[in-house]
Amino acid sequence: MRRTAVIFAERATTSTLIEFKDALSSTLLSVLDSWNVDFKTYRYQVKNIPPGESKLMCSITFSHHDKKTVLIKNNVCMVTTATLNDKSSSLLSNGCCGDTPEPIDAILSTKLSNIWSQRQSIKGEAGETFQTTDLIVRAINLFSSTGFKGLLIEITSNEDATEEEFAEKLVSLQSLLKDIEVKDMRISDERLYFSGNDYICDLAHQYVRVLNF
């Protein structure tokens, strides 16, 4: 089972990513493709909602996970994609949709703007991907409209890693970050759906846990 975790260091600097890469060098096998992430928070504008229901919904678009966008609200996950699949291709041939599926964020910002208002936008571009002996570790600097937000690290295990093995690797990475003076880290390895193996929903949930503040 593939396992994931996310670490966010708000008090990092833009150069912390380079220091982190140097600290990983002893276990680094290769540097893989760069990646981007787009994290948005939307607020539900309808006044009357059931008690206990959150007005916030988060959208996370991953360039490095098949360009999927994940929506999460009240711990319910929906995965969308802007890539044509077999079903959308058949709709295209029947004239039922355009040649480019519209991203869900564009739909929320235009057609559903009377229901959902964008509250926050955080982006990371040109992130680095490191293949170590046991993990794929991705690091990226995040920015909002007000400037630098912090360093985010995304960790993915091998398919056959046990929960205990992954927990040990996560502790090792935390120690490595402390060695380069990274403090006040927010960490999440929580799983959203324990009965399934949909790691992309777990990963999006972890992003929400460390970034939704």
XYZ file of N, CA and C in Angstrom:
639
model
N 0.836 -1.189 0.000
C 0.000 0.000 0.000
C 0.880 1.252 0.000
N 0.589 2.162 -0.889
C 1.337 3.414 -0.943
C 0.887 4.331 0.184
N 1.841 4.864 0.921
C 1.547 5.750 2.040
C 2.124 7.129 1.765
N 1.450 8.152 2.306
C 1.875 9.529 2.062
C 1.884 10.320 3.355
N 2.617 11.420 3.335
C 2.627 12.376 4.445
C 3.025 13.735 3.891
N 2.638 14.782 4.605
C 2.968 16.153 4.200
C 3.526 16.898 5.404
N 4.615 17.617 5.176
C 5.227 18.459 6.197
C 5.227 19.895 5.685
N 4.809 20.837 6.522
C 4.843 22.251 6.151
C 5.601 23.032 7.215
N 6.602 23.792 6.770
C 7.416 24.612 7.670
C 7.198 26.076 7.320
N 6.380 26.760 8.114
C 6.031 28.151 7.821
C 7.210 29.081 8.058
N 8.085 28.731 8.983
C 9.206 29.616 9.325
C 10.461 29.340 8.507
N 10.326 28.570 7.444
C 11.463 28.334 6.552
C 11.733 29.593 5.727
N 12.823 29.564 4.959
C 13.117 30.619 3.999
C 13.154 29.986 2.607
N 13.236 30.815 1.583
C 13.261 30.270 0.230
C 14.502 29.421 -0.026
N 15.558 29.628 0.738
C 16.782 28.847 0.552
C 16.784 27.550 1.360
N 15.782 27.352 2.212
C 15.721 26.131 3.018
C 15.604 24.897 2.130
N 14.953 25.024 0.991
C 14.808 23.892 0.079
C 16.176 23.387 -0.374
N 17.094 24.308 -0.658
C 18.450 23.922 -1.074
C 19.169 23.222 0.071
N 19.024 23.744 1.283
C 19.637 23.119 2.452
C 19.066 21.719 2.676
N 17.765 21.585 2.457
C 17.124 20.282 2.618
C 17.664 19.283 1.601
N 17.829 19.711 0.365
C 18.374 18.851 -0.684
C 19.782 18.396 -0.330
N 20.593 19.299 0.176
C 21.966 18.946 0.588
C 21.941 17.929 1.728
N 20.992 18.111 2.655
C 20.902 17.197 3.800
C 20.467 15.799 3.369
N 19.733 15.714 2.256
C 19.280 14.414 1.750
C 20.343 13.677 0.946
N 21.447 14.327 0.655
C 22.410 13.820 -0.326
C 22.937 12.416 -0.023
N 23.019 12.054 1.254
C 23.582 10.748 1.595
C 22.680 9.589 1.172
N 21.367 9.850 1.018
C 20.436 8.794 0.615
C 19.840 9.062 -0.768
N 20.291 10.124 -1.437
C 19.713 10.524 -2.713
C 20.193 9.629 -3.852
N 19.252 9.047 -4.589
C 19.582 8.218 -5.750
C 19.505 9.014 -7.050
N 18.469 9.855 -7.172
C 18.312 10.644 -8.386
C 17.362 11.808 -8.134
N 17.433 12.810 -9.024
C 16.503 13.935 -9.004
C 15.551 13.747 -10.175
N 14.252 13.726 -9.881
C 13.243 13.447 -10.900
C 12.617 14.751 -11.394
N 11.461 14.644 -12.064
C 10.831 15.793 -12.701
C 10.390 16.838 -11.682
N 10.327 18.096 -12.151
C 9.799 19.171 -11.316
C 8.277 19.065 -11.244
N 7.666 19.807 -10.326
C 6.218 19.692 -10.130
C 5.636 20.997 -9.607
N 4.316 21.126 -9.740
C 3.589 22.295 -9.268
C 2.395 21.849 -8.434
N 1.934 22.731 -7.568
C 0.718 22.455 -6.805
C -0.042 23.768 -6.626
N -1.357 23.652 -6.633
C -2.229 24.820 -6.496
C -3.286 24.492 -5.446
N -3.257 25.227 -4.335
C -4.162 24.978 -3.208
C -5.088 26.176 -3.055
N -6.386 25.927 -3.132
C -7.367 27.010 -2.984
C -8.401 26.649 -1.925
N -8.878 27.664 -1.230
C -9.958 27.494 -0.273
C -11.159 28.319 -0.729
N -12.332 27.714 -0.706
C -13.571 28.386 -1.096
C -14.524 28.427 0.101
N -15.314 29.498 0.150
C -16.298 29.646 1.220
C -17.710 29.583 0.634
N -18.531 28.754 1.244
C -19.921 28.576 0.833
C -20.708 29.816 1.224
N -21.403 30.433 0.258
C -22.057 31.716 0.505
C -23.533 31.600 0.866
N -24.093 30.412 0.766
C -25.483 30.218 1.159
C -25.581 30.269 2.684
N -26.501 31.039 3.204
C -26.554 31.284 4.644
C -27.025 30.082 5.449
N -28.083 29.445 5.011
C -28.674 28.366 5.804
C -28.050 27.025 5.451
N -27.203 26.530 6.345
C -26.597 25.215 6.162
C -26.864 24.382 7.411
N -26.847 23.061 7.298
C -27.105 22.210 8.467
C -26.098 22.475 9.585
N -26.509 22.347 10.845
C -25.589 22.538 11.976
C -24.399 21.588 11.889
N -23.220 22.115 12.170
C -22.006 21.299 12.154
C -21.368 21.154 10.796
N -22.020 21.643 9.747
C -21.475 21.539 8.394
C -20.524 22.708 8.139
N -19.347 22.412 7.636
C -18.364 23.454 7.356
C -18.758 24.257 6.122
N -18.449 25.550 6.150
C -18.673 26.401 4.986
C -17.470 26.417 4.052
N -16.395 25.764 4.453
C -15.168 25.802 3.658
C -14.999 24.534 2.816
N -14.490 24.723 1.611
C -14.122 23.605 0.739
C -12.740 23.899 0.165
N -11.891 22.878 0.123
C -10.528 23.043 -0.386
C -10.373 22.334 -1.722
N -9.591 22.958 -2.587
C -9.275 22.406 -3.902
C -7.758 22.313 -4.023
N -7.256 21.118 -4.355
C -5.810 20.932 -4.522
C -5.560 20.314 -5.892
N -4.790 21.009 -6.722
C -4.450 20.516 -8.049
C -2.994 20.086 -8.060
N -2.749 18.822 -8.416
C -1.412 18.236 -8.424
C -0.944 18.046 -9.869
N 0.111 18.724 -10.286
C 0.648 18.485 -11.629
C 1.292 17.112 -11.731
N 1.772 16.591 -10.608
C 2.578 15.370 -10.575
C 1.766 14.118 -10.273
N 0.468 14.251 -10.117
C -0.404 13.090 -9.921
C -1.474 13.132 -11.012
N -1.032 12.969 -12.256
C -1.923 12.938 -13.425
C -2.770 14.200 -13.561
N -2.244 15.326 -13.057
C -2.925 16.632 -13.149
C -4.324 16.592 -12.537
N -4.467 15.807 -11.489
C -5.763 15.679 -10.832
C -6.020 16.857 -9.899
N -7.298 17.220 -9.800
C -7.741 18.197 -8.808
C -8.657 17.480 -7.824
N -8.373 17.665 -6.536
C -9.150 17.014 -5.495
C -9.917 18.072 -4.715
N -11.218 17.884 -4.571
C -12.049 18.737 -3.737
C -12.334 18.013 -2.433
N -12.174 18.734 -1.311
C -12.465 18.139 -0.002
C -13.353 19.087 0.797
N -14.457 18.555 1.284
C -15.360 19.309 2.160
C -15.956 18.329 3.167
N -15.884 18.707 4.453
C -16.408 17.843 5.514
C -15.856 16.428 5.431
N -14.547 16.327 5.109
C -13.848 15.042 5.025
C -14.418 14.118 3.948
N -15.067 14.711 2.957
C -15.523 13.961 1.785
C -14.695 14.416 0.597
N -14.195 13.461 -0.166
C -13.238 13.729 -1.241
C -13.856 13.441 -2.604
N -13.610 14.355 -3.553
C -14.001 14.116 -4.942
C -12.802 14.420 -5.830
N -12.447 13.495 -6.706
C -11.282 13.646 -7.582
C -11.759 13.981 -8.984
N -11.203 15.047 -9.566
C -11.545 15.429 -10.936
C -10.255 15.528 -11.746
N -10.405 15.578 -13.060
C -9.243 15.727 -13.929
C -9.646 16.511 -15.159
N -8.696 17.256 -15.729
C -8.939 18.011 -16.964
C -8.453 17.237 -18.181
N -8.110 15.951 -17.979
C -7.614 15.116 -19.074
C -8.752 14.312 -19.672
N -8.843 14.274 -20.984
C -9.888 13.496 -21.631
C -9.701 12.002 -21.379
N -10.753 11.318 -20.932
C -10.718 9.867 -20.796
C -11.680 9.252 -21.808
N -11.890 7.960 -21.736
C -12.749 7.291 -22.712
C -14.173 7.838 -22.696
N -14.685 8.113 -21.487
C -16.058 8.597 -21.373
C -16.204 9.989 -21.974
N -15.280 10.909 -21.616
C -15.385 12.264 -22.139
C -15.095 12.305 -23.630
N -14.284 11.378 -24.132
C -14.024 11.310 -25.568
C -15.299 10.937 -26.335
N -16.096 10.032 -25.766
C -17.345 9.660 -26.421
C -18.334 10.806 -26.392
N -18.343 11.582 -25.312
C -19.199 12.765 -25.242
C -18.788 13.798 -26.277
N -17.462 13.935 -26.461
C -16.944 14.877 -27.453
C -17.427 14.490 -28.852
N -17.356 13.200 -29.174
C -17.754 12.748 -30.505
C -19.242 12.947 -30.747
N -20.042 12.994 -29.661
C -21.481 13.212 -29.783
C -21.872 14.680 -29.653
N -20.873 15.549 -29.547
C -21.140 16.976 -29.453
C -21.645 17.435 -28.107
N -21.422 16.612 -27.058
C -21.945 16.943 -25.728
C -20.973 17.740 -24.876
N -19.728 17.898 -25.301
C -18.774 18.682 -24.534
C -17.755 19.267 -25.484
N -17.007 20.267 -25.007
C -15.967 20.885 -25.815
C -14.741 20.023 -25.886
N -13.752 20.462 -26.671
C -12.563 19.631 -26.855
C -11.606 19.704 -25.680
N -11.830 20.633 -24.732
C -10.994 20.725 -23.535
C -11.893 20.758 -22.313
N -11.897 19.716 -21.470
C -12.712 19.734 -20.254
C -12.357 20.948 -19.395
N -13.375 21.614 -18.856
C -13.139 22.822 -18.067
C -12.698 22.446 -16.666
N -11.576 23.005 -16.168
C -11.114 22.684 -14.816
C -12.168 23.057 -13.783
N -12.238 22.277 -12.718
C -13.249 22.510 -11.685
C -13.066 23.868 -11.026
N -11.820 24.349 -10.868
C -11.598 25.661 -10.273
C -12.190 26.768 -11.140
N -12.113 26.603 -12.464
C -12.702 27.592 -13.370
C -14.225 27.593 -13.236
N -14.814 26.411 -13.077
C -16.270 26.318 -12.901
C -16.695 26.985 -11.596
N -15.932 26.747 -10.509
C -16.251 27.351 -9.219
C -16.141 28.870 -9.263
N -15.166 29.376 -10.005
C -14.902 30.818 -10.044
C -15.821 31.572 -11.001
N -16.468 30.847 -11.917
C -17.323 31.518 -12.901
C -18.782 31.101 -12.733
N -19.086 29.892 -13.126
C -20.474 29.440 -13.134
C -21.067 29.267 -11.737
N -20.222 29.003 -10.745
C -20.718 28.793 -9.374
C -20.242 29.883 -8.415
N -19.886 31.044 -8.964
C -19.339 32.118 -8.118
C -20.372 32.701 -7.164
N -21.670 32.517 -7.457
C -22.706 32.992 -6.537
C -22.883 32.058 -5.349
N -22.291 30.865 -5.441
C -22.379 29.889 -4.345
C -21.058 29.771 -3.593
N -19.945 29.781 -4.349
C -18.627 29.617 -3.741
C -17.749 30.839 -4.033
N -17.190 31.433 -2.991
C -16.251 32.551 -3.165
C -14.855 32.084 -2.754
N -13.872 32.426 -3.583
C -12.506 32.016 -3.263
C -11.973 32.824 -2.084
N -11.451 32.122 -1.093
C -10.990 32.758 0.141
C -9.473 32.841 0.207
N -8.779 31.840 -0.332
C -7.324 31.759 -0.211
C -6.748 31.018 -1.413
N -5.573 31.447 -1.866
C -4.884 30.751 -2.956
C -3.406 30.674 -2.626
N -2.879 29.460 -2.604
C -1.460 29.224 -2.341
C -0.917 28.362 -3.468
N 0.198 28.778 -4.050
C 0.761 28.045 -5.178
C 2.236 27.732 -4.949
N 2.648 26.630 -5.535
C 4.062 26.270 -5.579
C 4.427 25.878 -6.993
N 5.536 26.377 -7.492
C 5.980 26.067 -8.846
C 7.434 25.628 -8.844
N 7.779 24.810 -9.832
C 9.155 24.327 -10.007
C 9.678 23.627 -8.750
N 8.818 22.803 -8.137
C 9.267 22.006 -7.006
C 10.235 20.922 -7.439
N 11.010 20.417 -6.498
C 11.996 19.379 -6.810
C 11.530 18.028 -6.279
N 11.911 16.975 -7.000
C 11.542 15.612 -6.627
C 12.798 14.777 -6.442
N 12.909 14.148 -5.276
C 14.100 13.376 -4.933
C 13.734 11.907 -4.729
N 14.414 11.047 -5.443
C 14.270 9.606 -5.237
C 15.360 9.177 -4.268
N 14.953 8.739 -3.062
C 15.911 8.234 -2.090
C 15.864 6.712 -2.098
N 16.588 6.104 -1.199
C 16.626 4.640 -1.147
C 15.278 4.033 -0.772
N 14.420 4.801 -0.068
C 13.155 4.244 0.414
C 11.918 5.052 0.041
N 12.103 6.285 -0.376
C 10.968 7.189 -0.541
C 11.102 8.030 -1.802
N 9.972 8.606 -2.213
C 9.995 9.742 -3.123
C 9.659 10.959 -2.277
N 10.572 11.921 -2.251
C 10.419 13.114 -1.428
C 10.330 14.325 -2.358
N 9.245 15.055 -2.248
C 9.056 16.255 -3.062
C 9.076 17.488 -2.168
N 9.784 18.514 -2.595
C 9.888 19.748 -1.812
C 9.578 20.937 -2.714
N 8.865 21.909 -2.141
C 8.447 23.062 -2.943
C 8.247 24.283 -2.044
N 8.603 25.452 -2.560
C 8.330 26.704 -1.868
C 6.944 27.194 -2.254
N 6.144 27.563 -1.245
C 4.776 27.997 -1.479
C 4.650 29.509 -1.335
N 3.812 30.091 -2.196
C 3.595 31.536 -2.185
C 2.102 31.827 -2.272
N 1.699 32.924 -1.652
C 0.342 33.440 -1.810
C 0.448 34.862 -2.346
N -0.664 35.563 -2.409
C -0.641 36.941 -2.910
C 0.162 37.866 -2.011
N 0.364 37.462 -0.754
C 1.117 38.292 0.188
C 2.603 37.941 0.239
N 3.016 36.914 -0.514
C 4.433 36.568 -0.552
C 4.704 35.131 -0.139
N 5.931 34.876 0.302
C 6.384 33.526 0.650
C 5.623 33.002 1.860
N 5.115 31.758 1.742
C 4.348 31.151 2.831
C 5.150 30.134 3.626
N 6.066 29.396 2.951
C 6.837 28.389 3.651
C 7.237 27.250 2.730
N 7.906 26.276 3.328
C 8.382 25.100 2.597
C 7.436 23.933 2.837
N 7.002 23.291 1.765
C 6.164 22.106 1.883
C 6.920 20.895 1.345
N 6.831 19.804 2.074
C 7.477 18.553 1.684
C 6.420 17.461 1.617
N 6.362 16.779 0.504
C 5.431 15.684 0.285
C 6.216 14.378 0.213
N 5.814 13.394 0.998
C 6.539 12.129 1.076
C 5.635 10.995 0.624
N 6.154 10.137 -0.257
C 5.417 8.966 -0.745
C 6.286 7.732 -0.560
N 5.695 6.686 -0.014
C 6.443 5.459 0.256
C 6.472 4.556 -0.969
N 7.276 3.515 -0.877
C 7.202 2.422 -1.842
C 5.882 1.682 -1.648
N 5.463 0.945 -2.656
C 4.184 0.232 -2.592
C 4.130 -0.779 -1.448
N 5.266 -1.391 -1.138
C 5.273 -2.473 -0.158
C 5.678 -2.027 1.242
N 5.745 -0.717 1.494
C 6.158 -0.232 2.813
C 5.064 -0.490 3.843
N 5.467 -0.953 5.022
C 4.512 -1.142 6.113
C 4.287 0.193 6.811
N 3.247 0.238 7.623
C 2.952 1.455 8.381
C 4.109 1.804 9.319
N 4.678 0.794 9.939
C 5.785 1.018 10.879
C 7.034 1.531 10.158
N 7.337 0.956 9.009
C 8.509 1.392 8.239
C 8.355 2.845 7.779
N 7.152 3.181 7.322
C 6.920 4.547 6.859
C 7.011 5.533 8.023
N 6.483 5.163 9.178
C 6.547 6.027 10.361
C 8.003 6.298 10.756
N 8.850 5.279 10.668
C 10.271 5.451 10.992
C 10.941 6.420 10.020
N 10.628 6.300 8.726
C 11.209 7.197 7.727
C 10.743 8.634 7.937
N 9.501 8.797 8.350
C 8.965 10.125 8.599
C 9.662 10.785 9.788
N 9.919 10.001 10.831
C 10.658 10.515 11.985
C 12.070 10.916 11.582
N 12.713 10.125 10.729
C 14.063 10.435 10.259
C 14.099 11.752 9.485
N 13.081 11.988 8.661
C 13.015 13.242 7.912
C 12.799 14.434 8.836
N 11.987 14.248 9.862
C 11.789 15.322 10.836
C 13.096 15.665 11.545
N 13.876 14.653 11.901
C 15.170 14.876 12.551
C 16.123 15.610 11.620
N 16.094 15.233 10.337
C 16.941 15.891 9.351
C 16.576 17.365 9.231
N 15.291 17.676 9.237
C 14.846 19.070 9.151
C 15.259 19.866 10.388
N 15.180 19.228 11.539
C 15.611 19.905 12.766
C 17.106 20.199 12.736
N 17.871 19.309 12.100
C 19.324 19.507 11.996
C 19.670 20.744 11.167
N 18.787 21.123 10.228
C 19.046 22.332 9.427
C 18.212 23.510 9.957
N 17.826 23.417 11.235
C 17.163 24.509 11.951
C 15.762 24.833 11.428
N 15.067 23.826 10.908
C 13.666 24.010 10.535
C 12.807 23.734 11.767
N 12.011 24.724 12.148
C 11.237 24.608 13.383
C 9.741 24.784 13.092
N 8.939 24.465 14.095
C 7.484 24.666 14.028
C 6.875 24.020 12.788
N 7.141 22.752 12.613
C 6.608 22.015 11.469
C 5.184 21.534 11.746
N 4.328 21.644 10.746
C 3.025 20.987 10.783
C 3.158 19.699 9.975
N 2.734 18.584 10.557
C 2.921 17.282 9.925
C 1.602 16.527 9.918
N 1.288 15.914 8.799
C 0.102 15.055 8.740
C 0.387 13.817 7.897
N 0.088 12.658 8.480
C 0.097 11.403 7.727
C -1.245 10.700 7.895
N -2.266 11.480 8.249
C -3.592 10.916 8.480
C -4.192 10.385 7.184
N -4.890 9.289 7.292
C -5.601 8.730 6.141
C -7.060 9.156 6.205
N -7.604 9.496 5.058
C -9.002 9.933 4.994
C -9.947 8.748 4.941
N -9.594 7.750 4.132
C -10.432 6.563 3.980
C -9.618 5.325 4.353
N -9.848 4.793 5.534
C -9.061 3.659 6.006
C -9.425 2.355 5.291
N -10.602 2.291 4.713
C -11.036 1.041 4.099
C -10.567 0.893 2.655
N -10.020 1.955 2.065
C -9.629 1.895 0.670
C -8.150 2.107 0.475
N -7.761 2.242 -0.789
C -6.349 2.426 -1.112
C -6.180 3.611 -2.068
N -7.054 4.627 -1.900
C -7.017 5.796 -2.767
C -6.090 6.835 -2.143
N -4.792 6.682 -2.407
C -3.813 7.531 -1.736
C -3.972 8.999 -2.094
N -4.533 9.339 -3.268
C -4.637 10.735 -3.675
C -5.573 11.510 -2.751
N -6.626 10.854 -2.241
C -7.520 11.497 -1.279
C -6.828 11.669 0.070
N -6.066 10.654 0.473
C -5.282 10.784 1.708
C -4.321 11.958 1.600
N -3.639 12.057 0.465
C -2.657 13.118 0.269
C -3.317 14.491 0.299
N -4.442 14.642 -0.382
C -5.150 15.924 -0.383
C -5.608 16.293 1.028
N -6.096 15.312 1.772
C -6.509 15.539 3.165
C -5.327 16.033 3.997
N -4.153 15.473 3.761
C -2.952 15.895 4.490
C -2.566 17.338 4.148
N -2.699 17.713 2.879
C -2.473 19.109 2.488
C -3.422 20.045 3.245
N -4.675 19.659 3.322
C -5.655 20.490 4.035
C -5.283 20.632 5.499
N -4.860 19.544 6.112
C -4.516 19.571 7.538
C -3.355 20.522 7.847
N -2.379 20.628 6.939
C -1.207 21.463 7.243
C -1.326 22.868 6.684
N -2.200 23.098 5.689
C -2.267 24.413 5.030
C -3.526 25.210 5.336
N -4.561 24.588 5.794
C -5.814 25.299 6.014
C -5.791 25.981 7.378
N -5.223 27.211 7.393
C -5.093 27.958 8.653
C -5.394 29.416 8.422
